[in-house]
């Protein structure tokens, strides 16, 4: 069962900070993140990749679902 | 790599920084004030003056660069389907932060963009401003780590997101028809920095390009420092370093590099308030989530909270000159130090009360 995080509507840098904290806590596994801006999507993807996590992006209308796993 | 991701490569942020650096020095060569090829705070201050919000006669002009930043970002956001009408994340606090960011910037005499450009032009006083900026951002990071949050924004109807862009179009019309306006309707400096400007069309085109690529690359001078310190991400920092190096080389080529501390253009040598002003500005920008340029780019893509911050800055510019808090070449304004200290206290209160520090024992959710 994947952990879920909703960072929609949060200003920079809170989306990436919240996801980073969660990934640090998880260490490995699966995290699904709901994002609503391109900037947050890009920041989270870059941060996760830099820390060895793989990120799959699914567009859901005007939002994005990021599936992050390690 | 698709086009959307292409804009996010390290190579492109380096090119973006270099383009902004070179563009700023060329705009200076074409007429903009020295070491002020681009300055978001100064240019918004000039717009405030042109509209009569302050009567400092030497800093009144409708700067097409500000207009181009917003509209360039708007075009990019529409093209790449990132125009998202949104708002409602503590707009009044964002207005106050914009106001205080301007008070701090005008104590130093420049925003983070100009601090970098002053440095690349040889102005050593900028080092104290940049040190203050990093200190201010660091205080902001402390609050962010302590749960600082202005609350979630919500999707809104599209009309709200067109307001600032519409104001920019209105300003462009005023600029275009300035010679036909009745005397006293809009003010344009006849001497001083406000009277120095690059040709309107060239400035507008360059700013449109910068607005476009900055929206795509997420260029932000405050996040550059913040991301390195907070999440060890050097992506934006690379762009800022690129800006400084490119502007420095371009200044040397164009004969605009004058190293030193005294006699620097539109600058003063009171290092305490160069530093202090930018501590305030850096903290206010960090608490608002981005530098003044970034706030314009966000406004273009539909973020009405960022637009409120921009209006706060313009209001702050009017206040800074009407109440003598803005510095001049001879040093801080009469009320500058008091305004900076008061601003810092207000920012610290905002940081405290909008974070978990104020409710340590309660459950916090956003």
Tab-separated table of C-alpha atoms in Angstrom:
chain	number	residue	atom	x	y	z
A	1	UNK	CA	0.000	0.000	0.000
A	2	UNK	CA	1.533	3.294	-1.130
A	3	UNK	CA	1.810	6.242	1.229
A	4	UNK	CA	0.001	9.331	-0.083
A	5	UNK	CA	0.736	13.034	0.196
A	6	UNK	CA	-1.349	15.957	-1.062
A	7	UNK	CA	0.717	19.114	-1.611
A	8	UNK	CA	-1.748	20.909	-3.866
A	9	UNK	CA	-2.124	24.616	-3.216
A	10	UNK	CA	1.035	24.975	-1.146
A	11	UNK	CA	3.544	27.717	-2.007
A	12	UNK	CA	7.166	26.984	-2.843
A	13	UNK	CA	9.168	25.484	-1.241
A	14	UNK	CA	6.632	23.657	0.932
A	15	UNK	CA	5.701	20.916	-1.588
A	16	UNK	CA	9.316	19.805	-2.032
A	17	UNK	CA	10.067	20.164	1.698
A	18	UNK	CA	7.076	18.041	2.721
A	19	UNK	CA	7.918	15.347	0.158
A	20	UNK	CA	11.588	15.383	1.151
A	21	UNK	CA	10.678	14.939	4.816
A	22	UNK	CA	8.392	12.036	3.917
A	23	UNK	CA	11.024	10.329	1.762
A	24	UNK	CA	13.603	10.704	4.527
A	25	UNK	CA	11.154	9.071	6.902
A	26	UNK	CA	10.311	6.238	4.473
A	27	UNK	CA	13.916	5.493	3.373
A	28	UNK	CA	12.477	3.192	0.677
A	29	UNK	CA	9.106	2.105	-0.691
A	30	UNK	CA	6.341	3.837	-2.603
A	31	UNK	CA	4.961	7.361	-2.220
A	32	UNK	CA	2.173	8.914	-4.271
A	33	UNK	CA	2.132	12.714	-4.347
A	34	UNK	CA	-0.673	14.871	-5.699
A	35	UNK	CA	0.666	18.150	-7.150
A	36	UNK	CA	-1.074	21.040	-8.913
A	37	UNK	CA	1.712	23.200	-10.366
A	38	UNK	CA	4.483	22.513	-12.841
A	39	UNK	CA	7.025	24.147	-10.548
A	40	UNK	CA	6.235	21.849	-7.612
A	41	UNK	CA	6.244	18.824	-9.940
A	42	UNK	CA	9.670	19.773	-11.316
A	43	UNK	CA	11.185	20.584	-7.913
A	44	UNK	CA	9.952	17.341	-6.346
A	45	UNK	CA	11.097	15.252	-9.322
A	46	UNK	CA	14.587	16.808	-9.280
A	47	UNK	CA	14.939	16.431	-5.509
A	48	UNK	CA	13.744	12.804	-5.564
A	49	UNK	CA	16.030	11.876	-8.468
A	50	UNK	CA	18.994	13.539	-6.725
A	51	UNK	CA	18.302	11.317	-3.720
A	52	UNK	CA	18.110	8.092	-5.710
A	53	UNK	CA	14.316	7.791	-6.046
A	54	UNK	CA	12.556	7.061	-9.331
A	55	UNK	CA	9.647	9.279	-10.290
A	56	UNK	CA	6.811	8.481	-12.666
A	57	UNK	CA	4.507	11.382	-13.594
A	58	UNK	CA	0.863	10.950	-14.544
A	59	UNK	CA	-1.142	13.968	-15.712
A	60	UNK	CA	-4.619	14.017	-14.206
A	61	UNK	CA	-6.472	16.885	-15.847
A	62	UNK	CA	-4.698	20.010	-14.607
A	63	UNK	CA	-2.956	18.159	-11.793
A	64	UNK	CA	-0.152	15.627	-11.574
A	65	UNK	CA	0.212	12.368	-9.691
A	66	UNK	CA	3.864	11.646	-8.922
A	67	UNK	CA	4.617	8.009	-8.161
A	68	UNK	CA	7.926	7.958	-6.312
A	69	UNK	CA	9.658	4.713	-5.439
A	70	UNK	CA	12.973	3.204	-4.345
B	1	UNK	CA	13.468	14.627	-23.735
B	2	UNK	CA	10.245	16.525	-24.483
B	3	UNK	CA	10.148	20.316	-24.801
B	4	UNK	CA	8.722	20.809	-21.294
B	5	UNK	CA	11.603	18.885	-19.679
B	6	UNK	CA	14.196	20.411	-22.018
B	7	UNK	CA	13.635	23.780	-20.324
B	8	UNK	CA	14.532	22.207	-16.982
B	9	UNK	CA	17.973	20.918	-17.891
B	10	UNK	CA	21.049	22.333	-16.189
B	11	UNK	CA	22.279	23.648	-19.555
B	12	UNK	CA	19.137	25.737	-20.043
B	13	UNK	CA	19.203	27.342	-16.585
B	14	UNK	CA	22.837	28.301	-17.265
B	15	UNK	CA	21.810	29.818	-20.605
B	16	UNK	CA	18.867	31.587	-18.906
B	17	UNK	CA	21.144	33.147	-16.280
B	18	UNK	CA	23.668	34.161	-18.919
B	19	UNK	CA	20.952	35.660	-21.127
B	20	UNK	CA	19.565	37.735	-18.249
B	21	UNK	CA	23.070	38.897	-17.282
B	22	UNK	CA	23.997	39.925	-20.811
B	23	UNK	CA	20.565	41.428	-21.498
B	24	UNK	CA	20.828	43.602	-18.378
B	25	UNK	CA	24.241	44.962	-19.325
B	26	UNK	CA	23.095	45.615	-22.894
B	27	UNK	CA	19.995	47.441	-21.606
B	28	UNK	CA	22.346	49.563	-19.521
B	29	UNK	CA	24.436	50.288	-22.612
B	30	UNK	CA	21.237	51.252	-24.450
B	31	UNK	CA	20.214	53.757	-21.803
B	32	UNK	CA	19.079	52.120	-18.540
B	33	UNK	CA	20.760	53.456	-15.356
B	34	UNK	CA	24.236	52.194	-14.434
B	35	UNK	CA	24.368	48.779	-12.749
B	36	UNK	CA	20.572	48.834	-13.142
B	37	UNK	CA	20.051	47.214	-16.522
B	38	UNK	CA	17.337	45.253	-14.750
B	39	UNK	CA	16.127	45.862	-11.191
B	40	UNK	CA	12.662	44.641	-10.347
B	41	UNK	CA	12.359	46.692	-7.163
B	42	UNK	CA	13.776	49.893	-8.702
B	43	UNK	CA	11.626	49.534	-11.799
B	44	UNK	CA	8.459	48.968	-9.779
B	45	UNK	CA	9.460	52.022	-7.754
B	46	UNK	CA	9.773	53.998	-10.991
B	47	UNK	CA	6.295	52.835	-12.019
B	48	UNK	CA	4.947	53.898	-8.605
B	49	UNK	CA	6.507	57.301	-9.251
B	50	UNK	CA	5.118	57.555	-12.768
B	51	UNK	CA	1.633	56.939	-11.369
B	52	UNK	CA	2.161	59.645	-8.761
B	53	UNK	CA	2.221	57.310	-5.759
B	54	UNK	CA	5.376	59.165	-4.733
B	55	UNK	CA	6.786	62.474	-5.966
B	56	UNK	CA	10.526	61.757	-6.026
B	57	UNK	CA	11.055	63.494	-9.347
B	58	UNK	CA	14.193	61.568	-10.336
B	59	UNK	CA	12.649	58.086	-10.201
B	60	UNK	CA	9.470	58.247	-12.277
B	61	UNK	CA	9.096	56.151	-15.425
B	62	UNK	CA	6.876	53.324	-16.650
B	63	UNK	CA	9.439	50.564	-17.079
B	64	UNK	CA	8.547	48.221	-19.944
B	65	UNK	CA	10.767	45.529	-18.405
B	66	UNK	CA	8.218	44.904	-15.630
B	67	UNK	CA	5.393	44.739	-18.176
B	68	UNK	CA	7.381	42.308	-20.339
B	69	UNK	CA	8.198	40.004	-17.425
B	70	UNK	CA	4.516	39.506	-16.590
B	71	UNK	CA	3.294	39.218	-20.174
B	72	UNK	CA	6.190	36.959	-21.269
B	73	UNK	CA	5.404	34.591	-18.431
B	74	UNK	CA	1.694	34.745	-19.321
B	75	UNK	CA	2.438	33.686	-22.919
B	76	UNK	CA	4.689	30.812	-21.768
B	77	UNK	CA	2.108	29.630	-19.239
B	78	UNK	CA	-0.686	29.687	-21.836
B	79	UNK	CA	1.444	27.894	-24.456
B	80	UNK	CA	2.554	25.167	-22.062
B	81	UNK	CA	-0.842	24.814	-20.354
B	82	UNK	CA	0.417	26.093	-16.998
B	83	UNK	CA	-1.910	29.090	-16.718
B	84	UNK	CA	-3.786	28.217	-13.534
B	85	UNK	CA	-6.007	30.809	-11.859
B	86	UNK	CA	-5.387	30.456	-8.137
B	87	UNK	CA	-5.269	32.480	-4.931
B	88	UNK	CA	-6.424	32.851	-1.353
B	89	UNK	CA	-3.212	31.922	0.481
B	90	UNK	CA	-3.049	34.733	3.058
B	91	UNK	CA	-3.155	37.545	0.467
B	92	UNK	CA	-3.014	40.363	3.024
B	93	UNK	CA	0.127	38.938	4.632
B	94	UNK	CA	1.654	38.627	1.163
B	95	UNK	CA	0.808	42.302	0.562
B	96	UNK	CA	2.640	43.216	3.780
B	97	UNK	CA	5.607	41.047	2.801
B	98	UNK	CA	5.751	42.761	-0.594
B	99	UNK	CA	5.598	46.139	1.114
B	100	UNK	CA	8.439	45.232	3.490
B	101	UNK	CA	10.523	43.625	0.751
B	102	UNK	CA	10.418	46.973	-1.050
B	103	UNK	CA	11.342	48.911	2.120
B	104	UNK	CA	14.388	46.655	2.544
B	105	UNK	CA	15.340	46.750	-1.134
B	106	UNK	CA	15.210	50.543	-1.242
B	107	UNK	CA	17.377	50.779	1.897
B	108	UNK	CA	20.031	48.825	-0.032
B	109	UNK	CA	19.081	50.418	-3.371
B	110	UNK	CA	18.239	47.319	-5.332
B	111	UNK	CA	16.516	43.973	-5.317
B	112	UNK	CA	18.389	40.640	-5.442
B	113	UNK	CA	18.631	40.981	-9.238
B	114	UNK	CA	20.330	44.354	-8.954
B	115	UNK	CA	22.546	43.141	-6.106
B	116	UNK	CA	23.967	40.567	-8.528
B	117	UNK	CA	24.245	43.121	-11.335
B	118	UNK	CA	25.917	45.671	-9.040
B	119	UNK	CA	28.461	43.023	-8.088
B	120	UNK	CA	29.130	42.158	-11.737
B	121	UNK	CA	29.608	45.850	-12.466
B	122	UNK	CA	32.326	46.065	-9.786
B	123	UNK	CA	30.273	47.647	-6.963
B	124	UNK	CA	31.820	46.169	-3.808
B	125	UNK	CA	28.969	47.477	-1.652
B	126	UNK	CA	26.812	44.787	-3.252
B	127	UNK	CA	28.755	42.169	-1.296
B	128	UNK	CA	27.184	43.479	1.921
B	129	UNK	CA	23.758	43.412	0.322
B	130	UNK	CA	24.228	39.846	-0.898
B	131	UNK	CA	25.470	38.807	2.554
B	132	UNK	CA	22.325	40.381	4.011
B	133	UNK	CA	20.186	38.597	1.448
B	134	UNK	CA	21.656	35.212	2.406
B	135	UNK	CA	21.179	36.035	6.099
B	136	UNK	CA	17.531	36.997	5.482
B	137	UNK	CA	16.872	33.859	3.450
B	138	UNK	CA	18.507	31.787	6.208
B	139	UNK	CA	16.099	33.218	8.780
B	140	UNK	CA	13.264	32.391	6.376
B	141	UNK	CA	14.548	28.811	6.127
B	142	UNK	CA	14.469	28.543	9.923
B	143	UNK	CA	10.767	29.409	9.852
B	144	UNK	CA	10.093	27.064	6.912
B	145	UNK	CA	11.750	24.236	8.860
B	146	UNK	CA	9.548	25.209	11.799
B	147	UNK	CA	6.374	24.627	9.782
B	148	UNK	CA	5.897	28.121	8.319
B	149	UNK	CA	2.962	28.068	5.952
B	150	UNK	CA	0.684	30.783	4.567
B	151	UNK	CA	-1.980	28.185	3.825
B	152	UNK	CA	-3.110	26.476	0.661
B	153	UNK	CA	-4.324	28.467	-2.287
B	154	UNK	CA	-7.469	27.489	-4.138
B	155	UNK	CA	-8.456	27.473	-7.749
B	156	UNK	CA	-10.361	30.585	-8.680
B	157	UNK	CA	-12.230	31.891	-11.685
B	158	UNK	CA	-9.973	32.983	-14.560
B	159	UNK	CA	-10.886	36.693	-14.429
B	160	UNK	CA	-8.911	37.198	-11.202
B	161	UNK	CA	-5.772	35.910	-12.852
B	162	UNK	CA	-6.017	38.389	-15.689
B	163	UNK	CA	-6.070	41.463	-13.434
B	164	UNK	CA	-2.320	42.087	-13.113
B	165	UNK	CA	-1.703	41.285	-16.789
B	166	UNK	CA	-4.455	43.780	-17.662
B	167	UNK	CA	-2.835	46.415	-15.438
B	168	UNK	CA	0.417	45.782	-17.319
B	169	UNK	CA	-1.321	46.307	-20.671
B	170	UNK	CA	-2.793	49.528	-19.255
B	171	UNK	CA	0.679	50.682	-18.200
B	172	UNK	CA	1.985	49.893	-21.674
B	173	UNK	CA	-0.755	52.072	-23.175
B	174	UNK	CA	0.119	54.919	-20.793
B	175	UNK	CA	3.776	54.585	-21.795
B	176	UNK	CA	2.967	54.488	-25.480
B	177	UNK	CA	0.696	57.532	-25.391
B	178	UNK	CA	2.699	59.444	-22.772
B	179	UNK	CA	3.269	62.465	-24.954
B	180	UNK	CA	-0.469	62.871	-25.525
B	181	UNK	CA	-1.467	62.677	-21.844
B	182	UNK	CA	-2.423	65.868	-20.004
B	183	UNK	CA	0.275	67.372	-17.774
B	184	UNK	CA	0.196	65.904	-14.275
B	185	UNK	CA	-1.609	62.693	-15.244
B	186	UNK	CA	1.507	60.538	-15.390
B	187	UNK	CA	4.980	61.601	-14.298
B	188	UNK	CA	8.204	61.052	-16.189
B	189	UNK	CA	11.590	62.071	-14.817
B	190	UNK	CA	13.567	64.625	-16.762
B	191	UNK	CA	16.758	63.956	-14.791
B	192	UNK	CA	18.225	61.196	-12.632
B	193	UNK	CA	17.788	57.412	-12.986
B	194	UNK	CA	14.144	57.753	-14.034
B	195	UNK	CA	15.165	59.722	-17.103
B	196	UNK	CA	17.603	57.020	-18.203
B	197	UNK	CA	16.036	54.249	-20.213
B	198	UNK	CA	16.653	51.930	-23.134
B	199	UNK	CA	14.417	52.200	-26.229
B	200	UNK	CA	10.935	51.015	-25.225
B	201	UNK	CA	10.488	48.366	-27.905
B	202	UNK	CA	13.888	46.752	-27.316
B	203	UNK	CA	13.416	46.746	-23.526
B	204	UNK	CA	9.939	45.261	-23.909
B	205	UNK	CA	11.080	42.519	-26.301
B	206	UNK	CA	14.027	41.533	-24.100
B	207	UNK	CA	11.761	41.448	-21.044
B	208	UNK	CA	9.174	39.327	-22.882
B	209	UNK	CA	11.892	36.779	-23.689
B	210	UNK	CA	13.121	36.808	-20.081
B	211	UNK	CA	9.553	36.419	-18.776
B	212	UNK	CA	9.010	33.497	-21.142
B	213	UNK	CA	12.188	31.564	-20.316
B	214	UNK	CA	12.038	32.375	-16.608
B	215	UNK	CA	8.503	30.947	-16.410
B	216	UNK	CA	9.734	27.772	-18.084
B	217	UNK	CA	12.966	27.396	-16.092
B	218	UNK	CA	11.463	28.651	-12.761
B	219	UNK	CA	14.347	31.151	-12.474
B	220	UNK	CA	14.424	32.728	-8.996
B	221	UNK	CA	17.292	34.534	-7.296
B	222	UNK	CA	15.985	33.898	-3.767
B	223	UNK	CA	15.162	30.218	-4.313
B	224	UNK	CA	18.699	29.860	-5.688
B	225	UNK	CA	20.115	30.477	-2.205
B	226	UNK	CA	17.194	28.857	-0.392
B	227	UNK	CA	17.350	25.571	-2.312
B	228	UNK	CA	21.088	25.173	-1.702
B	229	UNK	CA	20.680	25.754	2.036
B	230	UNK	CA	17.358	23.962	2.495
B	231	UNK	CA	17.392	20.956	0.151
B	232	UNK	CA	20.975	20.913	-1.220
B	233	UNK	CA	19.694	21.608	-4.749
B	234	UNK	CA	22.060	23.705	-6.895
B	235	UNK	CA	19.878	23.937	-10.047
B	236	UNK	CA	18.785	27.584	-9.618
B	237	UNK	CA	22.062	28.584	-7.980
B	238	UNK	CA	23.837	27.553	-11.184
B	239	UNK	CA	21.653	30.007	-13.080
B	240	UNK	CA	22.475	32.838	-10.698
B	241	UNK	CA	26.223	32.170	-10.895
B	242	UNK	CA	25.882	32.118	-14.667
B	243	UNK	CA	24.098	35.498	-14.542
B	244	UNK	CA	26.891	37.108	-12.513
B	245	UNK	CA	29.723	35.716	-14.660
B	246	UNK	CA	27.998	36.584	-17.943
B	247	UNK	CA	27.140	40.106	-16.757
B	248	UNK	CA	30.690	40.596	-15.447
B	249	UNK	CA	32.273	39.566	-18.773
B	250	UNK	CA	29.724	41.618	-20.713
B	251	UNK	CA	30.401	44.659	-18.509
B	252	UNK	CA	34.134	44.375	-19.209
B	253	UNK	CA	33.484	44.063	-22.958
B	254	UNK	CA	31.087	47.040	-22.929
B	255	UNK	CA	33.423	49.160	-20.774
B	256	UNK	CA	30.981	49.220	-17.847
B	257	UNK	CA	33.112	47.454	-15.215
B	258	UNK	CA	34.258	49.888	-12.515
B	259	UNK	CA	35.561	48.103	-9.403
B	260	UNK	CA	35.425	49.896	-6.067
B	261	UNK	CA	33.247	50.966	-3.164
B	262	UNK	CA	32.908	54.735	-3.293
B	263	UNK	CA	31.287	56.659	-6.101
B	264	UNK	CA	29.349	53.657	-7.395
B	265	UNK	CA	26.204	54.559	-9.364
B	266	UNK	CA	22.901	54.656	-7.441
B	267	UNK	CA	24.565	53.151	-4.368
B	268	UNK	CA	25.753	54.198	-0.912
B	269	UNK	CA	28.602	53.002	1.285
B	270	UNK	CA	26.779	52.603	4.605
B	271	UNK	CA	27.430	48.882	4.879
B	272	UNK	CA	25.309	48.360	7.988
B	273	UNK	CA	22.170	49.375	6.123
B	274	UNK	CA	23.262	47.802	2.854
B	275	UNK	CA	23.360	44.596	4.879
B	276	UNK	CA	20.316	45.334	7.061
B	277	UNK	CA	18.105	46.364	4.157
B	278	UNK	CA	18.773	43.128	2.362
B	279	UNK	CA	18.274	41.019	5.500
B	280	UNK	CA	14.761	42.439	5.560
B	281	UNK	CA	14.253	41.976	1.813
B	282	UNK	CA	15.690	38.441	1.830
B	283	UNK	CA	13.481	37.420	4.735
B	284	UNK	CA	10.355	38.946	3.187
B	285	UNK	CA	11.048	37.313	-0.192
B	286	UNK	CA	11.770	33.945	1.460
B	287	UNK	CA	8.545	34.117	3.488
B	288	UNK	CA	6.634	34.955	0.301
B	289	UNK	CA	8.235	32.066	-1.613
B	290	UNK	CA	10.358	33.863	-4.200
B	291	UNK	CA	12.280	36.883	-5.426
B	292	UNK	CA	10.533	39.913	-6.979
B	293	UNK	CA	11.120	38.616	-10.494
B	294	UNK	CA	9.629	35.265	-9.600
B	295	UNK	CA	6.566	37.026	-8.124
B	296	UNK	CA	6.034	38.710	-11.511
B	297	UNK	CA	6.429	35.407	-13.371
B	298	UNK	CA	4.014	33.663	-10.996
B	299	UNK	CA	1.542	36.512	-11.474
B	300	UNK	CA	1.730	35.958	-15.221
B	301	UNK	CA	0.856	32.287	-14.856
B	302	UNK	CA	-2.250	33.059	-12.815
B	303	UNK	CA	-1.094	33.227	-9.189
B	304	UNK	CA	-3.147	36.081	-7.721
B	305	UNK	CA	-1.320	35.821	-4.369
B	306	UNK	CA	1.925	36.678	-6.151
B	307	UNK	CA	0.095	39.557	-7.862
B	308	UNK	CA	-0.959	40.876	-4.451
B	309	UNK	CA	2.704	40.712	-3.381
B	310	UNK	CA	3.645	42.780	-6.463
B	311	UNK	CA	1.015	45.391	-5.585
B	312	UNK	CA	2.407	45.408	-2.031
B	313	UNK	CA	5.842	46.195	-3.447
B	314	UNK	CA	4.491	49.074	-5.543
B	315	UNK	CA	2.628	50.415	-2.513
B	316	UNK	CA	5.844	50.019	-0.475
B	317	UNK	CA	7.771	52.028	-3.059
B	318	UNK	CA	5.337	54.908	-2.726
B	319	UNK	CA	5.621	54.739	1.062
B	320	UNK	CA	9.441	54.504	1.007
B	321	UNK	CA	9.824	57.772	-0.893
B	322	UNK	CA	6.940	59.643	0.754
B	323	UNK	CA	8.209	58.804	4.241
B	324	UNK	CA	11.936	59.117	3.531
B	325	UNK	CA	12.858	55.511	4.239
B	326	UNK	CA	14.510	54.992	0.827
B	327	UNK	CA	18.256	55.474	0.618
B	328	UNK	CA	20.021	57.780	-1.809
B	329	UNK	CA	23.594	57.960	-3.016
B	330	UNK	CA	24.502	59.833	0.172
B	331	UNK	CA	23.220	57.107	2.519
B	332	UNK	CA	20.098	55.756	4.204
B	333	UNK	CA	16.929	57.864	4.304
B	334	UNK	CA	16.093	59.716	7.522
B	335	UNK	CA	13.613	57.015	8.529
B	336	UNK	CA	15.362	54.152	6.693
B	337	UNK	CA	16.974	52.401	9.670
B	338	UNK	CA	13.779	52.684	11.757
B	339	UNK	CA	11.706	51.297	8.894
B	340	UNK	CA	14.100	48.382	8.330
B	341	UNK	CA	14.121	47.462	12.032
B	342	UNK	CA	10.328	47.736	12.243
B	343	UNK	CA	10.035	45.655	9.077
B	344	UNK	CA	12.299	42.973	10.489
B	345	UNK	CA	10.204	42.785	13.653
B	346	UNK	CA	7.022	42.448	11.583
B	347	UNK	CA	8.585	39.704	9.415
B	348	UNK	CA	9.747	37.828	12.518
B	349	UNK	CA	6.237	38.048	13.951
B	350	UNK	CA	4.767	36.761	10.684
B	351	UNK	CA	7.319	33.931	10.637
B	352	UNK	CA	6.554	33.044	14.234
B	353	UNK	CA	2.783	33.211	14.106
B	354	UNK	CA	2.460	31.504	10.714
B	355	UNK	CA	4.647	28.572	11.804
B	356	UNK	CA	4.375	25.810	14.365
B	357	UNK	CA	6.543	27.852	16.753
B	358	UNK	CA	3.424	29.639	17.984
B	359	UNK	CA	1.520	26.420	18.720
B	360	UNK	CA	4.106	23.922	19.776
B	361	UNK	CA	1.772	21.744	21.788
B	362	UNK	CA	-1.178	21.744	19.434
B	363	UNK	CA	-1.781	19.492	16.461
B	364	UNK	CA	-0.920	21.436	13.307
B	365	UNK	CA	-2.498	20.723	9.970
B	366	UNK	CA	-2.661	22.580	6.701
